[in-house]
PDB file of C-alpha atoms and ligand atoms in Angstrom:
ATOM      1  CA  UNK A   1      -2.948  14.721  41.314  1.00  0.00           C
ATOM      2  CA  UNK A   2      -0.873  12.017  40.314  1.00  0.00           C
ATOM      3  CA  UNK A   3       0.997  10.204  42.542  1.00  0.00           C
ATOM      4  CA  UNK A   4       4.291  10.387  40.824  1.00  0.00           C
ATOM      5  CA  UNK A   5       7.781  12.355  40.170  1.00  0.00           C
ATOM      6  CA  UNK A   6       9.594  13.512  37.364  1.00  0.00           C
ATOM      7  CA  UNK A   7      12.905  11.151  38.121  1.00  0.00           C
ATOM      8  CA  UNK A   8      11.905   7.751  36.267  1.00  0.00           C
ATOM      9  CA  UNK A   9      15.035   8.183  33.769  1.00  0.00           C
ATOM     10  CA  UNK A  10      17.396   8.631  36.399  1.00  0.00           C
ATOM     11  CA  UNK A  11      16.645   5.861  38.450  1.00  0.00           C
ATOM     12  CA  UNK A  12      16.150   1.894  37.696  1.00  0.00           C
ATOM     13  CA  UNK A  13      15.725   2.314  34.072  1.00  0.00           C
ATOM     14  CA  UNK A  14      18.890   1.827  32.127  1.00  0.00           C
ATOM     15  CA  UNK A  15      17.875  -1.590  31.444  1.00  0.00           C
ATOM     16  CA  UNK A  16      14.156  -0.584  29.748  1.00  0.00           C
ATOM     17  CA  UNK A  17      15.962   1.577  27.271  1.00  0.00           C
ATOM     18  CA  UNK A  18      18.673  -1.107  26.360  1.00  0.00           C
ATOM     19  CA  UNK A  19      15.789  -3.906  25.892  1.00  0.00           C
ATOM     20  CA  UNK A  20      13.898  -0.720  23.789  1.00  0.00           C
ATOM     21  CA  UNK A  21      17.095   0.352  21.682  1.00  0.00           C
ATOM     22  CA  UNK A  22      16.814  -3.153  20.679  1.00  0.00           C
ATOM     23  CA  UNK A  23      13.647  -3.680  19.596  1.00  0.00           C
ATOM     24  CA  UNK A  24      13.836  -0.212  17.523  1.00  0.00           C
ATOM     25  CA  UNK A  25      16.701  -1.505  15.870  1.00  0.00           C
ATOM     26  CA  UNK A  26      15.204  -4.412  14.730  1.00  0.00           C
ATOM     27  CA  UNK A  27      11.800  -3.045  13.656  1.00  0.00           C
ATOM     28  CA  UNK A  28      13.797   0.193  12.141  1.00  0.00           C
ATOM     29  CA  UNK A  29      13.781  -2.053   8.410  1.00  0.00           C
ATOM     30  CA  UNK A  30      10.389  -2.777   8.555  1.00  0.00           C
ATOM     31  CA  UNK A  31       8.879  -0.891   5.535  1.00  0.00           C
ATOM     32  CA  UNK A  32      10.628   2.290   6.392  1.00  0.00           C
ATOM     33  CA  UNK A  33       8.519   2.520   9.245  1.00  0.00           C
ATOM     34  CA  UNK A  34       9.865   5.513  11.637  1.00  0.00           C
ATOM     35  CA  UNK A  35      10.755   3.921  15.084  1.00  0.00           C
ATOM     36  CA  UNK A  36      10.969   6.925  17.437  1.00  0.00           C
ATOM     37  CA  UNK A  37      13.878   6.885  19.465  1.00  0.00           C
ATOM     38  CA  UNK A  38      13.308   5.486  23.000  1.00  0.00           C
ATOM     39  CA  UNK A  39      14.922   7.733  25.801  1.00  0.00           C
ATOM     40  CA  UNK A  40      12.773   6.894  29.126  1.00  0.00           C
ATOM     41  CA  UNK A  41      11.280   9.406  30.749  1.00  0.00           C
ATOM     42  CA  UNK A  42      12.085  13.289  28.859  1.00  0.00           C
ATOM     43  CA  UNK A  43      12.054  13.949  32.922  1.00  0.00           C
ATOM     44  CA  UNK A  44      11.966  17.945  31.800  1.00  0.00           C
ATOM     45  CA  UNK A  45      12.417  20.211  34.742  1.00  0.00           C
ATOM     46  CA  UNK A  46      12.486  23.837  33.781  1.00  0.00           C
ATOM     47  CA  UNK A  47      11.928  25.881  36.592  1.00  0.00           C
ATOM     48  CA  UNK A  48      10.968  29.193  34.715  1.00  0.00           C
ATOM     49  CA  UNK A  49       7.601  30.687  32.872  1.00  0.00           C
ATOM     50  CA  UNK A  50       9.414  30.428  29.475  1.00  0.00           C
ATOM     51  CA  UNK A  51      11.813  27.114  30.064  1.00  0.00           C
ATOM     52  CA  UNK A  52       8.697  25.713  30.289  1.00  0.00           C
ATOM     53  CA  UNK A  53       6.636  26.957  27.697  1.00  0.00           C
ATOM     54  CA  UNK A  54       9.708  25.907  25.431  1.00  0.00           C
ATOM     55  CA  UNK A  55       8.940  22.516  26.515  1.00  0.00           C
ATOM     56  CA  UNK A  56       6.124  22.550  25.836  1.00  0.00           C
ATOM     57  CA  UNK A  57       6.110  23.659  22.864  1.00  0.00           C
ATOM     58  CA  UNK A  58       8.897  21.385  21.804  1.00  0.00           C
ATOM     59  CA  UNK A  59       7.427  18.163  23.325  1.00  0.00           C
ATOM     60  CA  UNK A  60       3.942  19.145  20.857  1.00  0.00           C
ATOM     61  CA  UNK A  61       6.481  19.181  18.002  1.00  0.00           C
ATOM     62  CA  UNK A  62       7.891  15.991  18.670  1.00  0.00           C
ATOM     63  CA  UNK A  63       4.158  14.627  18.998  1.00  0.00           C
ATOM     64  CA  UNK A  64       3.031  15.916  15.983  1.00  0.00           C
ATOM     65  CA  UNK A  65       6.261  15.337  13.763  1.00  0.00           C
ATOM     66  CA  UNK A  66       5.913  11.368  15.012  1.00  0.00           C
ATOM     67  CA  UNK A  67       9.451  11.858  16.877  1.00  0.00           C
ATOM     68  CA  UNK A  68       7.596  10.981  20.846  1.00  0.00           C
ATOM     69  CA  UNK A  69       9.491   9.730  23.428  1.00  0.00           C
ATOM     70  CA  UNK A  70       9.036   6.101  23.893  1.00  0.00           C
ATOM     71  CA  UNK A  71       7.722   5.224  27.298  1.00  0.00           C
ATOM     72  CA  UNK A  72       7.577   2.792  29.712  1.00  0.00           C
ATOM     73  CA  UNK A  73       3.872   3.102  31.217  1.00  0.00           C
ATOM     74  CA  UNK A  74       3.823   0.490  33.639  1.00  0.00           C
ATOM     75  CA  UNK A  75       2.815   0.945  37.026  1.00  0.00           C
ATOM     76  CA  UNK A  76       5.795   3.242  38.586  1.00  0.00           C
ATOM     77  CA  UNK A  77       6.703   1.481  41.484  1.00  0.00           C
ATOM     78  CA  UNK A  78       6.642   2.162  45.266  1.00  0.00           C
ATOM     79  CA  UNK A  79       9.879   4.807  45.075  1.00  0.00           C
ATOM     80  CA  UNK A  80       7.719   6.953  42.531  1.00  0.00           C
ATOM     81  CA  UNK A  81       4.706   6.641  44.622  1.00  0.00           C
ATOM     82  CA  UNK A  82       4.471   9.245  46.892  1.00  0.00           C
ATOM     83  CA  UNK A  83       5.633  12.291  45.210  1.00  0.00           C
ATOM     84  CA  UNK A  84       5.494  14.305  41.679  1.00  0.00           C
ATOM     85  CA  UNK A  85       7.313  16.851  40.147  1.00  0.00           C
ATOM     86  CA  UNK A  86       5.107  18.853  37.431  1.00  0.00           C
ATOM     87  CA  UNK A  87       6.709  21.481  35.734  1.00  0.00           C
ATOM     88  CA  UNK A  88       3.853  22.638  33.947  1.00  0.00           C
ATOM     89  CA  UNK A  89      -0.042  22.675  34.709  1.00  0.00           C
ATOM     90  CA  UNK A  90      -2.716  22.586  32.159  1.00  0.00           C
ATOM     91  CA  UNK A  91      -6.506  23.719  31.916  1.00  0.00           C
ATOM     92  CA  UNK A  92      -7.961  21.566  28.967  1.00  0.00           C
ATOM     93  CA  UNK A  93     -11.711  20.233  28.201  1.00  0.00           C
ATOM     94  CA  UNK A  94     -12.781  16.880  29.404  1.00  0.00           C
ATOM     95  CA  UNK A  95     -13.354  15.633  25.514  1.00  0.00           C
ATOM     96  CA  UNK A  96     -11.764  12.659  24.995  1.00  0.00           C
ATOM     97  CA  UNK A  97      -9.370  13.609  22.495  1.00  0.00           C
ATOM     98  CA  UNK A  98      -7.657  15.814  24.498  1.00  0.00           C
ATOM     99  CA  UNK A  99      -4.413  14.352  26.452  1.00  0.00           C
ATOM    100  CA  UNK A 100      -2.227  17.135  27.530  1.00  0.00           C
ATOM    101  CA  UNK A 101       0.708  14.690  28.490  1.00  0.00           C
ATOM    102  CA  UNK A 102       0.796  12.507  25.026  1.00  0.00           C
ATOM    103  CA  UNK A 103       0.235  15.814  23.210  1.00  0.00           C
ATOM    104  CA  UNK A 104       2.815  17.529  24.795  1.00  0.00           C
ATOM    105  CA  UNK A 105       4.982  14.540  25.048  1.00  0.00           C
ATOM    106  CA  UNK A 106       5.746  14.733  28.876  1.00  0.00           C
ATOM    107  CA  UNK A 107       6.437  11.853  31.756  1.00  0.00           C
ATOM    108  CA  UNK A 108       3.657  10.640  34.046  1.00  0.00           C
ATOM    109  CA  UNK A 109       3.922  13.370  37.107  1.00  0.00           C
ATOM    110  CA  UNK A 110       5.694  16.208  35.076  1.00  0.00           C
ATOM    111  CA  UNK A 111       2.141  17.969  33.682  1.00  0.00           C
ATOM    112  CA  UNK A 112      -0.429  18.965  36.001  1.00  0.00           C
ATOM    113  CA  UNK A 113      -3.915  18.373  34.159  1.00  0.00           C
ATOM    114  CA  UNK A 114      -7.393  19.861  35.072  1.00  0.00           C
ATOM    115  CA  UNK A 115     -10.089  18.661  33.065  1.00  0.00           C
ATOM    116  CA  UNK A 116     -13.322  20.211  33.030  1.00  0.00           C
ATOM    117  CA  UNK A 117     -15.571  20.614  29.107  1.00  0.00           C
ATOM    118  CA  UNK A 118     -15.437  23.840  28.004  1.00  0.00           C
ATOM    119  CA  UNK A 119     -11.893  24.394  29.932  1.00  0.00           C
ATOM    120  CA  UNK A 120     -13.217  27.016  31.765  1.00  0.00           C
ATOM    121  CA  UNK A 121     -13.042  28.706  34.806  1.00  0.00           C
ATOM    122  CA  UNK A 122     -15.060  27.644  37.896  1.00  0.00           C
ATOM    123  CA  UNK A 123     -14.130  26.584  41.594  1.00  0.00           C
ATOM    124  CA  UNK A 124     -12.898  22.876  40.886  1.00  0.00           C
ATOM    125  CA  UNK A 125     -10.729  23.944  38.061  1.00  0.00           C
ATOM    126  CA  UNK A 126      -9.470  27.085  39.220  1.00  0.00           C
ATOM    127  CA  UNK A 127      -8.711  25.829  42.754  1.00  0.00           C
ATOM    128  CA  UNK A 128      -6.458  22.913  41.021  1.00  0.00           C
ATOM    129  CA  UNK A 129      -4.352  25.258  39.447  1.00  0.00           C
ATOM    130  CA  UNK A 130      -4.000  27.181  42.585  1.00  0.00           C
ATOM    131  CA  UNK A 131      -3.030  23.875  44.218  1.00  0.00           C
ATOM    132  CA  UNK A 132      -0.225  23.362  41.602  1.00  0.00           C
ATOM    133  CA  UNK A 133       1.167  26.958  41.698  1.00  0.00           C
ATOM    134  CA  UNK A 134       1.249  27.404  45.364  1.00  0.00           C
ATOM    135  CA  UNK A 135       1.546  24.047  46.222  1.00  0.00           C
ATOM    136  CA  UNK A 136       4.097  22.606  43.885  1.00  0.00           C
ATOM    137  CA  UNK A 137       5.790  25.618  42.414  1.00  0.00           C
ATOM    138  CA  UNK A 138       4.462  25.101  38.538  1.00  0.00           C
ATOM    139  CA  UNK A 139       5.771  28.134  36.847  1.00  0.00           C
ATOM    140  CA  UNK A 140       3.294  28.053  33.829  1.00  0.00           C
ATOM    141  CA  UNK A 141      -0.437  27.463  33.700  1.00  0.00           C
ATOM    142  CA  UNK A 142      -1.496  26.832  29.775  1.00  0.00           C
ATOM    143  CA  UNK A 143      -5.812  27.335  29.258  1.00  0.00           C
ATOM    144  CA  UNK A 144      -5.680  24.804  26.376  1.00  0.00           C
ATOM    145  CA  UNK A 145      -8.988  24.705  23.905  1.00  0.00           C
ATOM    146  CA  UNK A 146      -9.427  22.579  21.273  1.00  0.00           C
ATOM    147  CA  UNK A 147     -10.957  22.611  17.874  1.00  0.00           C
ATOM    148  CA  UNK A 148     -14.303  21.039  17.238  1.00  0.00           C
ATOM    149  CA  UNK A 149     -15.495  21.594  21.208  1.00  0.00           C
ATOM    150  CA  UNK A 150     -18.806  20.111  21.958  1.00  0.00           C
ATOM    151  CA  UNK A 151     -18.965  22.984  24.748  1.00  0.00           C
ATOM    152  CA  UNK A 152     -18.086  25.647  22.752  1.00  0.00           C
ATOM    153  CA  UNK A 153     -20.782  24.452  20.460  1.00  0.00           C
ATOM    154  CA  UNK A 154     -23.266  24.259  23.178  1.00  0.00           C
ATOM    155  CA  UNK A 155     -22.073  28.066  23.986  1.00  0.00           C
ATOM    156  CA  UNK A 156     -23.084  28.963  20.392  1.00  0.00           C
ATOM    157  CA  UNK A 157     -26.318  27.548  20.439  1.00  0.00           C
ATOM    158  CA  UNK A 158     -27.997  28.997  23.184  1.00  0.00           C
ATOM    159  CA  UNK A 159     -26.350  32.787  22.610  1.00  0.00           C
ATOM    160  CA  UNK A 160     -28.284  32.009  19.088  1.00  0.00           C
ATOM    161  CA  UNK A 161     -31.372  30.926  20.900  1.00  0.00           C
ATOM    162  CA  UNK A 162     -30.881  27.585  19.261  1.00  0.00           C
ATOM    163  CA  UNK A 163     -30.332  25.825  22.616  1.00  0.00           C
ATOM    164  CA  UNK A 164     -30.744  25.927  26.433  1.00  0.00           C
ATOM    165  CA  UNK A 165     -29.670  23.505  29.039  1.00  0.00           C
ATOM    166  CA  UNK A 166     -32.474  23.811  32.211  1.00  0.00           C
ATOM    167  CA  UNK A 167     -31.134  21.719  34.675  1.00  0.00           C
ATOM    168  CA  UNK A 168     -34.357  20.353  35.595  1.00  0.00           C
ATOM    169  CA  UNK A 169     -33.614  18.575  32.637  1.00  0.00           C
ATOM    170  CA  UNK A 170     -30.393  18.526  31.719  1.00  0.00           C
ATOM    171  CA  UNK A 171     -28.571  18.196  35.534  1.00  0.00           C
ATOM    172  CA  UNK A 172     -25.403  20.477  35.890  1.00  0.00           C
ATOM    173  CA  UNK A 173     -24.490  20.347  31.801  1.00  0.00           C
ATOM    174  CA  UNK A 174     -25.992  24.173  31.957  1.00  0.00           C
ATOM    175  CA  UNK A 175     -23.482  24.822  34.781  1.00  0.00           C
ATOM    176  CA  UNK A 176     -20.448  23.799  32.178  1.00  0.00           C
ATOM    177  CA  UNK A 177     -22.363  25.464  29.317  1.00  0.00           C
ATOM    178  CA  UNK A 178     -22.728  28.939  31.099  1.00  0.00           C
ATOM    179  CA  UNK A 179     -18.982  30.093  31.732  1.00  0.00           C
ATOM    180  CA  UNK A 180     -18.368  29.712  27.621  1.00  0.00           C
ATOM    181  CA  UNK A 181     -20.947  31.877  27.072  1.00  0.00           C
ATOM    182  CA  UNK A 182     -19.126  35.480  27.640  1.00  0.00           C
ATOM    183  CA  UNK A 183     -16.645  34.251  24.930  1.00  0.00           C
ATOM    184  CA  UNK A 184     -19.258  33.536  22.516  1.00  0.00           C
ATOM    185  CA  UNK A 185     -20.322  36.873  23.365  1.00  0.00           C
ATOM    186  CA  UNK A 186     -17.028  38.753  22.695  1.00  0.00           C
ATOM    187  CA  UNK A 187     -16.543  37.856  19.201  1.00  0.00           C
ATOM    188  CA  UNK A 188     -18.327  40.080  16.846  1.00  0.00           C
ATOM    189  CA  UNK A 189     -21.504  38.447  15.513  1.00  0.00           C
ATOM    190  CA  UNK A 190     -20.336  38.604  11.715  1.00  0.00           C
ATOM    191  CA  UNK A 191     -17.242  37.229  13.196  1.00  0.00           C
ATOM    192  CA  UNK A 192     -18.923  34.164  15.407  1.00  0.00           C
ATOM    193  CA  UNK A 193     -17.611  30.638  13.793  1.00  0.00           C
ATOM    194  CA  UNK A 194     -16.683  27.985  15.870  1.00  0.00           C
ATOM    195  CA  UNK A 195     -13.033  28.568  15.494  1.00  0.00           C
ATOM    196  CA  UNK A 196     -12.370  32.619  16.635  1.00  0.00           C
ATOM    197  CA  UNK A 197     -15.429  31.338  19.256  1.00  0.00           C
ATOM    198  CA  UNK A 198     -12.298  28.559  20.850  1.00  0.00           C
ATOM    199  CA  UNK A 199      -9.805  30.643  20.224  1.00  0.00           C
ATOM    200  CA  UNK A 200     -11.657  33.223  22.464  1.00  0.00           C
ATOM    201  CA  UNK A 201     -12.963  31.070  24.659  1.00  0.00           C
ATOM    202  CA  UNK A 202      -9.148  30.215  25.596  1.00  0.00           C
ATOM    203  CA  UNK A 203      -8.318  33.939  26.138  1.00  0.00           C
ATOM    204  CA  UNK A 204     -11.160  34.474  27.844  1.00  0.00           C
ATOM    205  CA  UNK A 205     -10.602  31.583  30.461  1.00  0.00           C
ATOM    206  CA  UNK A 206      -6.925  32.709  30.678  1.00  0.00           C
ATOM    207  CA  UNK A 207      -7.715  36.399  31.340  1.00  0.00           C
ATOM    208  CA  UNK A 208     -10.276  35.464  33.627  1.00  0.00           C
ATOM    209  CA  UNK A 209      -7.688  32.965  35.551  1.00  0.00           C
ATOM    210  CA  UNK A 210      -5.128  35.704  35.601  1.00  0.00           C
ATOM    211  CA  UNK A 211      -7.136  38.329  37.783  1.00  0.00           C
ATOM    212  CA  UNK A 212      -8.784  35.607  40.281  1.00  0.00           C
ATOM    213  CA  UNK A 213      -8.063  35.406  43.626  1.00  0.00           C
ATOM    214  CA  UNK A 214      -5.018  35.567  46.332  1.00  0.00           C
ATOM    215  CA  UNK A 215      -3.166  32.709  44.648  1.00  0.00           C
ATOM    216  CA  UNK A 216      -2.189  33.652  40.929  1.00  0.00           C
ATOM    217  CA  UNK A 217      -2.068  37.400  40.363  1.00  0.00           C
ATOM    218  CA  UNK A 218       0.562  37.943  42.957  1.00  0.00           C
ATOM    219  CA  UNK A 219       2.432  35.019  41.458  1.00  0.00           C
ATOM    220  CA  UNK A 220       2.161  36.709  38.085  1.00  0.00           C
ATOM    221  CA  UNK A 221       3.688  40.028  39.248  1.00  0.00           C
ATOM    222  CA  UNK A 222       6.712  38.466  40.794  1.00  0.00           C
ATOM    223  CA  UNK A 223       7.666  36.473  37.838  1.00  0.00           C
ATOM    224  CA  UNK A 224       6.890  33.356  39.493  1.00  0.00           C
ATOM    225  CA  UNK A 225       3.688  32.522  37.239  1.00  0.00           C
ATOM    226  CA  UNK A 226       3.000  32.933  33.785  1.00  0.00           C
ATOM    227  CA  UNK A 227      -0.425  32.110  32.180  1.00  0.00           C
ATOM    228  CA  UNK A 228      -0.899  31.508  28.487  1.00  0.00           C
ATOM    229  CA  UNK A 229      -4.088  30.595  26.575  1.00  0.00           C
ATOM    230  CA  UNK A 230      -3.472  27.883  23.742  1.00  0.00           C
ATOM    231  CA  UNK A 231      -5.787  25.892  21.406  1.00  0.00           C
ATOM    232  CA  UNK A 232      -5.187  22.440  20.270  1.00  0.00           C
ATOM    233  CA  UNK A 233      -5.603  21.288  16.603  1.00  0.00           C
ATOM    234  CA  UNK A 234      -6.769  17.806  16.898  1.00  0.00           C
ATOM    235  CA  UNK A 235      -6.572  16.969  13.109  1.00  0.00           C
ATOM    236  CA  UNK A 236      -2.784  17.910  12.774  1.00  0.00           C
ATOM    237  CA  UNK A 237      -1.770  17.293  16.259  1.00  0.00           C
ATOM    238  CA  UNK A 238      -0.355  20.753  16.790  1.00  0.00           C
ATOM    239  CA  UNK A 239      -0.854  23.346  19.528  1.00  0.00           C
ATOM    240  CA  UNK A 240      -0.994  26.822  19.039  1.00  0.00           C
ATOM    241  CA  UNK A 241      -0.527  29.625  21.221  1.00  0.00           C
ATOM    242  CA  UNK A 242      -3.442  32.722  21.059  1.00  0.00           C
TER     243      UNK A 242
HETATM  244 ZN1   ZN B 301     -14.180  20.621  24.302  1.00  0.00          ZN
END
C-alpha cells in the first residue's frame, strides 16, 4: 500500500519533462539508440473493468516494444504522501522478475500489487485485493503468472512424488507450495508441462478469487469488478491474457 496518488504529471512537474525533452534530444543521435519519449507520470485513471484492462494492456506494449514512459522516481514529496489512486490491482508471484508496474508501464500509486510465489490465493493475498476493491474502488483485479515459476515447479514435483515440503523442515514454503497444487491437478497428465501448468494455475487462482467471500462476487455482479487471469512472458516482455 503505497503511499502515493496518481496526480504527479499534473502537479510540479513541467520542469522534469523540459530538463528530460532535453536530454532525449541530445542522446536521440547516439548510434540510433531509441530514446523513449519522456511524458511524466502516464497518471491513467480509467474508472471501468475494460478502460482499465486497455491500459493495461497498452502500457505492456509500450514495455515490451521499448516505447516506456520515462519517469521521475525520486522520492514523491510530502503532497503525494498521504494518498494513492490505483486504477488497477494485481496478484503476481514474489519472483524477482516480476514487476507489475515497469511491466505494465504505470506511475508509482496507480497499480495495486500483491505479491505472494505461486500468486495464489490465501488470506494475505486475497484480503489485499479486497482492501483495494472495497477500499479504493479498483475496477479490475489481474491474477498474473509467469513463465518459468519456481512455485509452479515445486507444484509439479510433489503431484509427481518427486518432491514434498514438511515444514518441520522446510518452514511455511509447503504452505505456498500447497494452493498450486489443484492446478497441477487440473491439467490432464499427458497434458502436464510447465507452461498449460501456469497458465492454469492463473485461471485457477482467478476462478477461485472470483467466488470468495462478501467482498468480490457482489462487486462482480454489479459491474463494479472484473477479474482476469494473465501470464507474463518474461523472455519477450509480453503479457498475455488466459
Ligand atoms: Zn513464480
Amino acid at each position: 500500500m503505497a503511499p502515493s496518488d496518481g496526480t504527479l504529471s499534473r502537479r510540479g512537474f513541467i520542469g522534469g519533462v523540459g530538463a528530460a525533452a532535453a536530454v532525449g534530444a541530445g542522446l536521440g543521435g547516439l548510434g540510433g539508440l531509441a530514446v523513449p519519449a519522456y511524458a511524466g507520470a502516464a497518471n491513467e485513471e480509467p474508472s471501468t473493468p475494460d478502460g482499465a484492462l486497455a491500459a493495461l494492456i497498452e502500457g505492456n506494449r509500450r514495455y515490451r516494444t521499448g516505447r516506456w514512459t520515462r519517469r521521475d522516481y525520486s522520492p514523491v514529496g510530502e503532497e503525494r504522501a498521504s494518498k494513492q489512486a490505483p486504477f488497477a490491482a494485481i496478484l503476481a508471484c514474489a519472483d524477482s522478475r516480476v514487476s507489475p508496474p515497469l511491466i505494465f508501464d504505470v506511475e508509482r500509486g496507480n497499480l495495486f500489487a500483491a505479491h505472494v510465489a505461486g500468486n495464489s490465493i490465501d488470506d494475505g493475498s486475497a484480503g489485499s485485493l479486497e482492501y483495494a476493491v472495497a477500499v479504493l474502488s479498483v475496477p479490475l483485479v489481474m491474477v498474473l503468472g509467469h513463465t518459468d515459476c519456481g512455485a509452479v515447479k515445486s507444484a509439479m514435483d510433489v503431484v509427481s512424488g518427486k518432491a514434498s515440503f514438511p515444514s518441520e523442515t522446510f518452514g511455511s514454503i509447503g504452505a505456498v507450495v500447497d494452493p498450486v497444487v489443484p492446478a497441477v491437478q487440473s491439467v490432464p497428465e499427458p497434458e502436464r508441462s510447465l507452461d498449460h501448468c501456469i497458465v492454469a494455475n492463473a485461471r485457477v487462482q482467478a476462478h477461485a478469487l472470483s467466488i470468495r467471500g462478501p467482498v468480490l462476487p457482489p462487486a462482480i455482479r454489479s459491474g463494479a469488478l472484473r477479474i482476469v487471469s494473465a501470464v507474463y512472458q518474461i523472455a519477450s516482455g509480453r503479457v498475455v491474457l488466459v
